[in-house]
Short mmCIF file of C-alpha atoms and ligand atoms in Angstrom, two decimals:
data_model
loop_
_atom_site.label_atom_id
_atom_site.label_comp_id
_atom_site.label_asym_id
_atom_site.label_seq_id
_atom_site.Cartn_x
_atom_site.Cartn_y
_atom_site.Cartn_z
CA MET F 1 73.52 94.45 109.13
CA SER F 2 74.32 93.72 112.75
CA GLU F 3 74.38 96.54 115.28
CA LYS F 4 77.99 95.65 116.12
CA THR F 5 79.25 96.17 112.56
CA SER F 6 77.55 99.51 112.28
CA GLU F 7 79.21 100.62 115.49
CA ASP F 8 82.67 99.72 114.29
CA HIS F 9 82.45 100.89 110.68
CA PRO F 10 79.20 102.67 110.01
CA PRO F 11 78.63 102.61 106.27
CA SER F 12 77.46 105.85 104.77
CA PRO F 13 74.67 106.77 104.57
CA THR F 14 73.36 104.75 107.50
CA PRO F 15 69.64 104.12 107.80
CA ALA F 16 67.89 106.81 109.77
CA SER F 17 65.99 106.29 112.99
CA PRO F 18 62.31 107.05 112.39
CA GLU F 19 61.14 105.97 115.88
CA ARG F 20 61.32 109.19 117.82
CA PRO F 21 60.41 112.53 116.21
CA LYS F 22 62.95 115.30 116.72
CA LEU F 23 61.98 118.32 118.79
CA TRP F 24 62.93 120.36 115.70
CA GLY F 25 61.69 117.91 113.06
CA GLY F 26 58.98 120.11 111.46
CA ARG F 27 60.82 121.32 108.36
CA PHE F 28 62.63 118.04 107.60
CA THR F 29 61.57 115.46 105.05
CA GLU F 30 63.98 112.70 105.99
CA ALA F 31 65.28 111.54 109.34
CA THR F 32 68.83 112.19 110.44
CA ASP F 33 71.45 109.76 109.29
CA ARG F 34 72.25 107.45 112.20
CA PHE F 35 75.96 108.08 112.09
CA VAL F 36 75.43 111.83 111.83
CA GLU F 37 73.24 111.51 114.90
CA ARG F 38 76.00 109.80 116.77
CA PHE F 39 78.62 112.18 115.44
CA GLY F 40 76.66 115.22 116.55
CA ALA F 41 75.42 113.98 119.89
CA SER F 42 76.86 115.53 123.03
CA VAL F 43 74.65 113.81 125.58
CA GLY F 44 77.40 111.30 126.37
CA PHE F 45 79.37 114.09 128.01
CA ASP F 46 77.07 117.07 128.54
CA GLN F 47 74.72 115.09 130.81
CA ARG F 48 77.16 116.26 133.47
CA LEU F 49 75.32 119.60 133.24
CA TYR F 50 71.91 118.15 134.16
CA ARG F 51 71.61 119.84 137.56
CA TYR F 52 72.36 123.25 136.10
CA ASP F 53 70.09 122.66 133.13
CA ILE F 54 67.24 121.89 135.51
CA GLU F 55 68.05 124.79 137.80
CA ALA F 56 68.12 127.21 134.86
CA SER F 57 64.90 125.78 133.40
CA ILE F 58 63.08 126.23 136.69
CA ALA F 59 64.24 129.83 136.92
CA HIS F 60 63.21 130.41 133.31
CA ALA F 61 59.76 128.93 133.94
CA ARG F 62 59.28 131.09 137.02
CA MET F 63 60.23 134.14 135.01
CA LEU F 64 57.75 133.13 132.27
CA ALA F 65 55.04 132.83 134.90
CA HIS F 66 56.10 136.13 136.45
CA VAL F 67 55.56 137.97 133.16
CA GLY F 68 52.35 136.08 132.37
CA LEU F 69 53.64 133.75 129.65
CA LEU F 70 52.85 130.66 131.74
CA THR F 71 50.06 130.13 134.22
CA GLU F 72 51.00 129.42 137.81
CA ALA F 73 49.69 125.87 137.36
CA GLU F 74 51.86 125.32 134.28
CA CYS F 75 54.87 126.71 136.04
CA GLN F 76 54.32 124.43 139.00
CA ALA F 77 53.85 121.40 136.80
CA ILE F 78 57.11 122.22 135.03
CA GLU F 79 58.98 122.75 138.27
CA GLN F 80 57.62 119.57 139.80
CA GLY F 81 58.34 117.59 136.64
CA LEU F 82 61.90 118.86 136.46
CA LEU F 83 62.58 118.03 140.09
CA GLU F 84 61.30 114.52 139.54
CA ILE F 85 63.49 114.17 136.48
CA ARG F 86 66.44 115.26 138.60
CA MET F 87 65.65 112.46 141.01
CA GLU F 88 65.35 109.99 138.16
CA ILE F 89 68.77 111.02 136.94
CA GLU F 90 70.30 110.83 140.40
CA ARG F 91 68.79 107.40 141.00
CA GLY F 92 70.25 106.25 137.69
CA ASP F 93 66.75 105.70 136.29
CA PHE F 94 66.95 108.18 133.46
CA ALA F 95 67.37 106.83 129.93
CA TRP F 96 69.72 109.18 128.09
CA LEU F 97 69.01 108.93 124.37
CA GLU F 98 71.58 109.70 121.74
CA GLU F 99 68.88 110.53 119.20
CA LEU F 100 67.83 113.38 121.48
CA GLU F 101 71.30 114.77 120.98
CA ASP F 102 72.10 116.61 124.18
CA VAL F 103 71.27 117.07 127.83
CA HIS F 104 68.84 119.89 127.06
CA MET F 105 66.61 118.00 124.67
CA ASN F 106 66.76 114.82 126.69
CA ILE F 107 65.41 116.60 129.73
CA GLU F 108 62.85 118.64 127.82
CA ALA F 109 61.50 115.58 125.98
CA ARG F 110 61.21 113.68 129.23
CA LEU F 111 59.43 116.61 130.82
CA THR F 112 56.78 116.65 128.12
CA GLU F 113 56.47 112.89 128.39
CA ARG F 114 55.80 113.30 132.09
CA ILE F 115 53.61 116.43 132.27
CA GLY F 116 52.23 116.85 128.74
CA GLU F 117 51.31 120.23 127.17
CA ALA F 118 52.94 122.47 129.79
CA GLY F 119 56.29 120.82 129.07
CA LYS F 120 56.09 122.03 125.48
CA LYS F 121 55.81 125.63 126.68
CA LEU F 122 59.05 125.68 128.65
CA HIS F 123 61.13 126.54 125.61
CA THR F 124 59.18 129.79 125.01
CA ALA F 125 61.55 132.77 124.77
CA ARG F 126 64.59 130.53 124.98
CA SER F 127 66.98 128.67 122.71
CA ARG F 128 69.46 125.95 123.35
CA ASN F 129 72.07 128.57 122.54
CA ASP F 130 71.41 130.74 125.56
CA GLN F 131 70.50 127.62 127.53
CA VAL F 132 73.83 125.85 127.07
CA ALA F 133 75.82 129.02 127.72
CA THR F 134 73.87 129.50 130.96
CA ASP F 135 74.27 125.91 132.08
CA LEU F 136 77.99 126.04 131.46
CA ARG F 137 78.39 129.22 133.47
CA LEU F 138 76.41 127.83 136.40
CA TYR F 139 78.49 124.67 136.29
CA LEU F 140 81.81 126.47 136.10
CA ARG F 141 80.87 128.91 138.85
CA ASP F 142 80.35 125.94 141.18
CA GLN F 143 83.56 124.31 140.05
CA VAL F 144 85.56 127.49 140.62
CA ASP F 145 84.14 127.77 144.12
CA GLU F 146 85.07 124.19 144.89
CA LEU F 147 88.53 124.55 143.43
CA MET F 148 89.17 127.75 145.35
CA ALA F 149 88.15 126.03 148.58
CA GLU F 150 90.43 123.09 147.86
CA LEU F 151 93.27 125.42 146.96
CA GLY F 152 92.70 127.30 150.20
CA ARG F 153 93.01 124.02 152.07
CA LEU F 154 96.30 123.30 150.32
CA GLN F 155 97.58 126.77 151.12
CA SER F 156 96.67 126.60 154.75
CA ARG F 157 98.57 123.32 155.03
CA LEU F 158 101.55 124.94 153.37
CA LEU F 159 101.50 127.62 156.03
CA ASP F 160 101.55 124.98 158.76
CA LEU F 161 104.47 123.32 157.03
CA ALA F 162 106.34 126.61 156.59
CA GLU F 163 105.91 127.42 160.26
CA ARG F 164 107.09 123.98 161.30
CA GLU F 165 110.16 124.25 159.08
CA ALA F 166 110.98 127.92 159.69
CA ASP F 167 114.41 127.07 161.13
CA THR F 168 115.27 124.19 158.79
CA ILE F 169 118.19 125.14 156.59
CA MET F 170 118.65 123.90 153.05
CA PRO F 171 120.66 125.05 150.08
CA GLY F 172 118.89 127.56 147.87
CA PHE F 173 119.62 127.02 144.19
CA THR F 174 120.08 129.04 141.07
CA HIS F 175 120.79 127.11 137.88
CA LEU F 176 120.26 124.08 140.15
CA GLN F 177 123.69 124.88 141.63
CA VAL F 178 123.97 125.56 145.35
CA ALA F 179 123.67 129.33 145.68
CA GLN F 180 122.91 130.53 149.22
CA PRO F 181 121.42 128.91 152.28
CA VAL F 182 117.70 129.39 152.72
CA THR F 183 115.20 128.05 155.19
CA PHE F 184 112.87 125.31 154.03
CA GLY F 185 109.99 127.32 155.49
CA HIS F 186 110.92 130.15 153.15
CA HIS F 187 110.93 127.78 150.19
CA VAL F 188 107.47 126.52 151.14
CA LEU F 189 106.24 130.11 151.35
CA ALA F 190 107.38 130.61 147.76
CA TRP F 191 104.99 127.83 146.79
CA PHE F 192 102.29 129.51 148.84
CA GLU F 193 102.72 132.75 146.87
CA MET F 194 102.31 130.93 143.55
CA PHE F 195 99.01 129.50 144.75
CA GLN F 196 97.92 132.84 146.11
CA ARG F 197 98.16 134.26 142.60
CA ASP F 198 96.27 131.25 141.28
CA ARG F 199 93.47 131.88 143.70
CA GLU F 200 93.34 135.54 142.73
CA ARG F 201 93.09 134.55 139.08
CA LEU F 202 90.23 132.18 139.84
CA ARG F 203 88.40 134.79 141.84
CA ASP F 204 88.82 137.30 139.04
CA CYS F 205 87.70 134.82 136.41
CA ARG F 206 84.60 134.03 138.47
CA ARG F 207 83.40 137.62 138.07
CA ARG F 208 83.25 137.18 134.33
CA ILE F 209 81.67 133.73 134.61
CA ASN F 210 78.85 135.08 136.71
CA VAL F 211 76.96 136.88 133.94
CA MET F 212 73.69 135.49 132.58
CA PRO F 213 73.17 134.68 128.87
CA LEU F 214 69.48 133.67 129.23
CA GLY F 215 67.20 135.92 127.27
CA ALA F 216 69.59 136.13 124.35
CA ALA F 217 67.58 133.21 122.94
CA ALA F 218 69.04 131.99 119.64
CA LEU F 219 71.06 135.16 119.00
CA ALA F 220 68.90 138.26 118.72
CA GLY F 221 66.80 138.18 121.86
CA THR F 222 63.12 137.34 121.92
CA SER F 223 59.84 138.98 120.96
CA PHE F 224 58.35 138.12 124.37
CA PRO F 225 58.29 140.58 127.28
CA ILE F 226 60.84 138.71 129.39
CA ASP F 227 62.37 139.96 132.64
CA ARG F 228 66.04 139.04 132.52
CA ASN F 229 66.88 140.64 135.84
CA PHE F 230 64.30 138.42 137.49
CA THR F 231 65.91 135.24 136.12
CA ALA F 232 69.40 136.50 136.89
CA ARG F 233 68.45 137.11 140.49
CA LEU F 234 66.95 133.63 140.85
CA LEU F 235 70.12 132.04 139.50
CA GLY F 236 72.52 134.17 141.54
CA PHE F 237 74.06 135.87 138.52
CA ASP F 238 75.48 139.34 139.04
CA ARG F 239 73.65 140.64 135.96
CA PRO F 240 72.26 139.61 132.56
CA ALA F 241 74.73 139.75 129.66
CA GLU F 242 74.57 143.07 127.80
CA ASN F 243 74.53 141.83 124.23
CA SER F 244 72.57 138.86 122.94
CA LEU F 245 75.00 138.00 120.13
CA ASP F 246 77.93 138.01 122.51
CA ALA F 247 75.97 136.18 125.20
CA VAL F 248 75.40 133.05 123.12
CA SER F 249 78.81 132.94 121.49
CA ASP F 250 81.20 134.02 124.22
CA ARG F 251 83.34 131.25 125.64
CA ASP F 252 86.10 133.52 126.97
CA PHE F 253 85.18 132.44 130.47
CA VAL F 254 85.98 128.83 129.61
CA ILE F 255 89.32 129.81 128.10
CA GLU F 256 90.16 132.10 131.01
CA PHE F 257 89.41 129.38 133.49
CA ASN F 258 91.52 126.93 131.56
CA ALA F 259 94.35 129.46 131.42
CA ALA F 260 94.19 129.95 135.18
CA ALA F 261 94.11 126.17 135.55
CA ALA F 262 97.12 125.82 133.26
CA LEU F 263 99.16 128.18 135.43
CA LEU F 264 98.04 126.35 138.53
CA MET F 265 99.17 123.09 136.93
CA CYS F 266 102.45 124.77 136.00
CA HIS F 267 103.00 125.54 139.67
CA LEU F 268 102.05 122.06 140.78
CA SER F 269 104.37 120.67 138.14
CA ARG F 270 107.30 122.78 139.30
CA ILE F 271 106.78 121.65 142.88
CA SER F 272 106.44 118.08 141.66
CA GLU F 273 109.79 118.36 139.96
CA GLU F 274 111.36 119.48 143.22
CA LEU F 275 109.75 116.63 145.12
CA VAL F 276 111.01 114.14 142.55
CA LEU F 277 114.53 115.54 142.71
CA TRP F 278 114.59 115.83 146.47
CA SER F 279 113.36 112.31 147.07
CA SER F 280 116.14 110.87 144.90
CA ALA F 281 119.16 109.25 146.55
CA GLN F 282 121.31 112.05 145.11
CA PHE F 283 119.49 114.79 147.01
CA ASP F 284 117.85 112.76 149.75
CA PHE F 285 116.22 115.88 151.28
CA ILE F 286 112.79 114.38 151.85
CA GLU F 287 110.97 111.10 152.19
CA LEU F 288 107.58 110.80 150.52
CA PRO F 289 105.04 108.74 152.46
CA ASP F 290 104.81 105.18 151.12
CA ARG F 291 101.11 105.61 150.43
CA TYR F 292 101.94 108.10 147.67
CA CYS F 293 104.57 105.94 146.00
CA THR F 294 104.79 102.65 144.15
CA GLY F 295 107.46 100.01 143.73
CA SER F 296 108.98 98.47 140.64
CA SER F 297 107.92 95.08 139.31
CA ILE F 298 111.53 94.22 138.55
CA MET F 299 113.74 96.23 140.93
CA PRO F 300 112.84 95.32 144.50
CA GLN F 301 114.65 98.29 146.03
CA LYS F 302 112.67 100.95 144.13
CA LYS F 303 110.27 103.46 145.61
CA ASN F 304 108.97 105.69 142.88
CA PRO F 305 107.48 109.17 143.44
CA ASP F 306 104.46 108.40 141.25
CA VAL F 307 102.14 111.09 142.49
CA PRO F 308 104.41 114.07 141.78
CA GLU F 309 105.45 112.52 138.49
CA LEU F 310 101.84 112.08 137.40
CA VAL F 311 100.91 115.59 138.46
CA ARG F 312 103.88 116.89 136.45
CA GLY F 313 102.67 114.83 133.49
CA LYS F 314 99.07 115.96 133.79
CA SER F 315 100.09 119.58 133.36
CA GLY F 316 100.52 118.63 129.69
CA ARG F 317 96.91 117.71 129.16
CA VAL F 318 95.64 120.89 130.80
CA TYR F 319 97.94 123.00 128.58
CA GLY F 320 96.64 120.99 125.63
CA HIS F 321 93.04 121.79 126.52
CA LEU F 322 93.87 125.48 126.67
CA LEU F 323 95.26 125.39 123.16
CA ALA F 324 92.29 123.33 121.95
CA LEU F 325 89.85 125.90 123.33
CA LEU F 326 91.69 128.87 121.87
CA THR F 327 91.79 127.15 118.51
CA LEU F 328 88.13 126.24 118.78
CA MET F 329 87.18 129.90 119.12
CA LYS F 330 89.63 131.67 116.88
CA ALA F 331 87.76 131.71 113.58
CA GLN F 332 84.15 131.65 114.72
CA PRO F 333 81.94 134.33 113.27
CA LEU F 334 79.16 135.62 115.52
CA ALA F 335 76.99 134.22 116.96
CA TYR F 336 76.55 130.59 118.13
CA ASN F 337 78.19 127.86 116.08
CA LYS F 338 78.05 124.15 116.66
CA ASP F 339 81.83 124.22 117.07
CA ASN F 340 81.09 125.36 120.61
CA GLN F 341 79.88 121.92 121.53
CA GLU F 342 83.58 121.01 121.51
CA ASP F 343 84.23 123.26 124.50
CA LYS F 344 82.89 120.79 127.03
CA GLU F 345 85.20 117.82 127.02
CA PRO F 346 88.39 119.87 127.40
CA LEU F 347 86.78 121.98 130.11
CA PHE F 348 85.45 119.00 132.05
CA ASP F 349 88.77 117.22 131.87
CA THR F 350 90.61 120.33 133.03
CA VAL F 351 88.21 120.73 135.95
CA ASP F 352 88.64 117.08 137.01
CA THR F 353 92.40 117.03 136.55
CA VAL F 354 93.12 120.22 138.44
CA ARG F 355 90.79 119.40 141.29
CA ASP F 356 92.36 115.97 141.78
CA CYS F 357 95.91 117.33 141.63
CA VAL F 358 95.23 120.08 144.17
CA ARG F 359 93.54 117.60 146.46
CA LEU F 360 96.48 115.21 146.27
CA PHE F 361 98.94 117.95 147.08
CA ALA F 362 96.88 119.20 150.00
CA ASP F 363 97.20 115.72 151.52
CA LEU F 364 100.72 114.91 150.39
CA LEU F 365 102.65 118.05 151.33
CA PRO F 366 101.94 118.06 155.08
CA ALA F 367 102.99 114.39 155.14
CA LEU F 368 106.47 115.06 153.75
CA GLN F 369 109.23 113.80 155.95
CA VAL F 370 111.93 116.45 155.96
CA LYS F 371 115.55 115.33 156.38
CA ALA F 372 116.96 118.45 158.00
CA ASP F 373 120.45 117.00 158.51
CA ARG F 374 120.75 116.08 154.84
CA MET F 375 119.56 119.51 153.77
CA ALA F 376 122.04 121.25 156.06
CA ALA F 377 124.89 118.99 154.90
CA ALA F 378 124.09 119.88 151.28
CA ALA F 379 124.04 123.57 152.15
CA ARG F 380 127.47 123.23 153.71
CA GLN F 381 128.92 121.68 150.58
CA GLY F 382 128.60 124.25 147.86
CA TYR F 383 130.31 127.32 149.42
CA ALA F 384 126.85 128.63 150.01
CA THR F 385 128.07 131.32 152.42
CA ALA F 386 130.53 132.90 149.97
CA THR F 387 128.19 135.87 149.47
CA ASP F 388 128.05 136.30 153.24
CA LEU F 389 131.85 136.58 153.30
CA ALA F 390 131.73 139.20 150.55
CA ASP F 391 129.03 141.12 152.45
CA TYR F 392 131.23 140.89 155.57
CA LEU F 393 134.11 142.52 153.70
CA VAL F 394 131.79 145.26 152.46
CA ARG F 395 130.88 145.97 156.08
CA LYS F 396 134.64 146.30 156.72
CA GLY F 397 134.79 149.06 154.10
CA ILE F 398 135.80 147.11 150.98
CA PRO F 399 133.84 147.90 147.77
CA PHE F 400 131.57 145.00 146.78
CA ARG F 401 133.29 144.29 143.44
CA ASP F 402 136.68 143.97 145.20
CA ALA F 403 135.11 141.84 147.93
CA HIS F 404 133.66 139.58 145.24
CA GLU F 405 137.10 139.09 143.70
CA ILE F 406 138.75 138.40 147.09
CA VAL F 407 136.15 135.81 148.05
CA GLY F 408 136.38 134.19 144.60
CA LYS F 409 140.06 133.62 145.24
CA ALA F 410 139.40 132.24 148.73
CA VAL F 411 136.83 129.82 147.28
CA ARG F 412 139.34 128.72 144.64
CA HIS F 413 141.87 128.04 147.40
CA ALA F 414 139.30 126.12 149.47
CA LEU F 415 138.34 124.06 146.41
CA ASP F 416 142.00 123.27 145.66
CA THR F 417 142.60 122.13 149.21
CA GLY F 418 139.30 120.25 149.51
CA ARG F 419 137.76 122.30 152.30
CA ASP F 420 134.74 124.46 152.95
CA LEU F 421 135.12 128.19 153.66
CA PRO F 422 134.51 128.01 157.44
CA GLU F 423 137.13 125.25 157.62
CA LEU F 424 139.91 127.65 156.57
CA PRO F 425 141.80 128.90 159.62
CA LEU F 426 141.79 132.64 160.25
CA GLU F 427 145.42 133.16 159.17
CA GLU F 428 144.73 131.46 155.85
CA LEU F 429 141.64 133.62 155.27
CA ARG F 430 143.62 136.76 156.19
CA ARG F 431 146.04 136.03 153.34
CA PHE F 432 143.21 137.03 150.99
CA CYS F 433 142.29 140.12 152.97
CA PRO F 434 143.83 141.42 156.21
CA SER F 435 140.55 143.05 157.27
CA ILE F 436 139.15 139.60 158.10
CA ASP F 437 138.80 138.98 161.85
CA THR F 438 137.58 136.25 164.17
CA ASP F 439 134.01 137.59 163.93
CA VAL F 440 134.03 136.30 160.34
CA PHE F 441 133.07 132.84 161.51
CA ASP F 442 129.64 134.02 162.69
CA THR F 443 128.89 135.11 159.13
CA LEU F 444 130.12 131.88 157.66
CA THR F 445 127.71 129.63 159.54
CA LEU F 446 124.50 128.60 157.84
CA GLU F 447 122.44 129.89 160.76
CA GLY F 448 124.22 133.25 160.68
CA SER F 449 123.70 133.49 156.95
CA VAL F 450 119.95 132.91 156.96
CA ALA F 451 119.37 134.94 160.12
CA SER F 452 121.10 137.94 158.52
CA ARG F 453 118.56 138.10 155.66
CA ASP F 454 116.19 139.69 158.05
CA HIS F 455 113.87 141.94 156.07
CA LEU F 456 110.46 141.64 154.47
CA GLY F 457 110.62 138.82 151.93
CA GLY F 458 113.94 137.51 153.28
CA THR F 459 114.72 133.97 154.38
CA ALA F 460 115.47 134.61 158.09
CA PRO F 461 113.39 132.31 160.35
CA ARG F 462 111.97 135.40 162.06
CA GLN F 463 110.76 136.70 158.70
CA VAL F 464 109.32 133.34 157.74
CA ARG F 465 107.23 133.30 160.91
CA ALA F 466 106.05 136.85 160.30
CA ALA F 467 105.22 136.02 156.68
CA VAL F 468 103.18 133.02 157.82
CA GLN F 469 101.13 135.29 160.09
CA ARG F 470 100.45 137.74 157.28
CA ALA F 471 99.62 134.91 154.88
CA ARG F 472 97.07 133.44 157.28
CA LEU F 473 95.23 136.75 157.21
CA ALA F 474 95.51 137.01 153.42
CA LEU F 475 94.07 133.52 153.12
CA GLU F 476 90.93 134.54 154.95
CA GLU F 477 90.13 137.31 152.48
N1 LIG H 1 74.79 120.66 122.47
C1 LIG H 1 74.91 122.01 122.06
C2 LIG H 1 76.24 122.60 122.56
O1 LIG H 1 76.86 121.97 123.35
C3 LIG H 1 73.79 122.79 122.59
C4 LIG H 1 73.41 123.99 121.76
C5 LIG H 1 72.93 123.57 120.43
N2 LIG H 1 72.39 124.64 119.70
C6 LIG H 1 72.07 124.53 118.40
N3 LIG H 1 71.58 125.55 117.82
N4 LIG H 1 72.29 123.43 117.73
O2 LIG H 1 76.67 123.64 122.16
#
């Protein structure tokens, strides 16, 4: 049977591979079925953890030496061997073998090949169960740090944009209908707040990531006199996990991270939707830089907002991973189960997707070309200052509900005669309410409207600038 056929349709049972003995082969009388080997192997994707696997193994070896379970010479040989293996991997010289199943056994087997007997002692007081949980936490801790830094970069660019556009007036929407004028800077600060919560969630999730499973061994702990605090300190963990059963089986931190990532993608997707709408001919509020767009192979005039569309689309896969992870965990009895091997691909894909999307936005958003005249024209069209007129009447002593009714009638009249509210002459406005005076026209301008919302959280340019200052401080925390 040719190798090719067995790859496409492996018949069952497939001949086993007797060449290389398994690290756990002692109690077995026949070799693993080839297809089972392939089915169960994770090395194709978990090799991504190699740096953390090596880091954790070095810390474990040092701890073993510290408590007298390894000699100093053995520990040094292990450390040296592992560092050389890391270089092999980074040079692309390392032969990853599917029959060695995963990143852990590939590295351990290579270590023994390189340094002999001492390599076989590394796995004392350890199991792949606490090993993989540790590797994954070290990996995710790094990824969270990188993502938070990238998100911080995006946020700081949003603050620059908000400051630049503090006076730019656009229509604010509810139900996607023109509601009241707002400043574009204020709108950008709304995005900033979403990301601020995302960063808080990541920071919070990091606290629960940074707990060390090592020492839990397979599930019950180990009979050796290990020093878990020693290892935890070496690896920069806040503390060792309290319970060995929980330590090897807990993947909450993966789910939590993916949940935080899903919300972050939700925010990016909402912003994407706005960018797509705004760059359409119908809105025409912004121009996306050409380098973030593509054309159409058939319609020569097209410029498509590919990047925001793709980011919006990618939110779906991150949500999908969240559901996959929750489902993966929901019926698992304690402690470790092989199901957990399925946690990696969704997690890795979420990490890659979110990082790329945040990075794109950090570069794209500052490069937006804002069409202030188009935004202002749109704000002038939808009777956006009607609430300002009602508020004006309230200041003249009319109860708000009556004011609302009066202005509703005035808007109806303006609609019927094809004009905007500020275009109605004073005498026409006074027909709806005699308390209206010439000072009404200050309230009816877009500038007057936004400037009047001058309190914490309001859209007034002055408030936007103050909010940017506060946000810059918050970002440094
Ligand atoms: N590749 C495994 C995983 O990703 C490593 C742990 C395997 N442990 C075991 N007892 N088979 O979960």
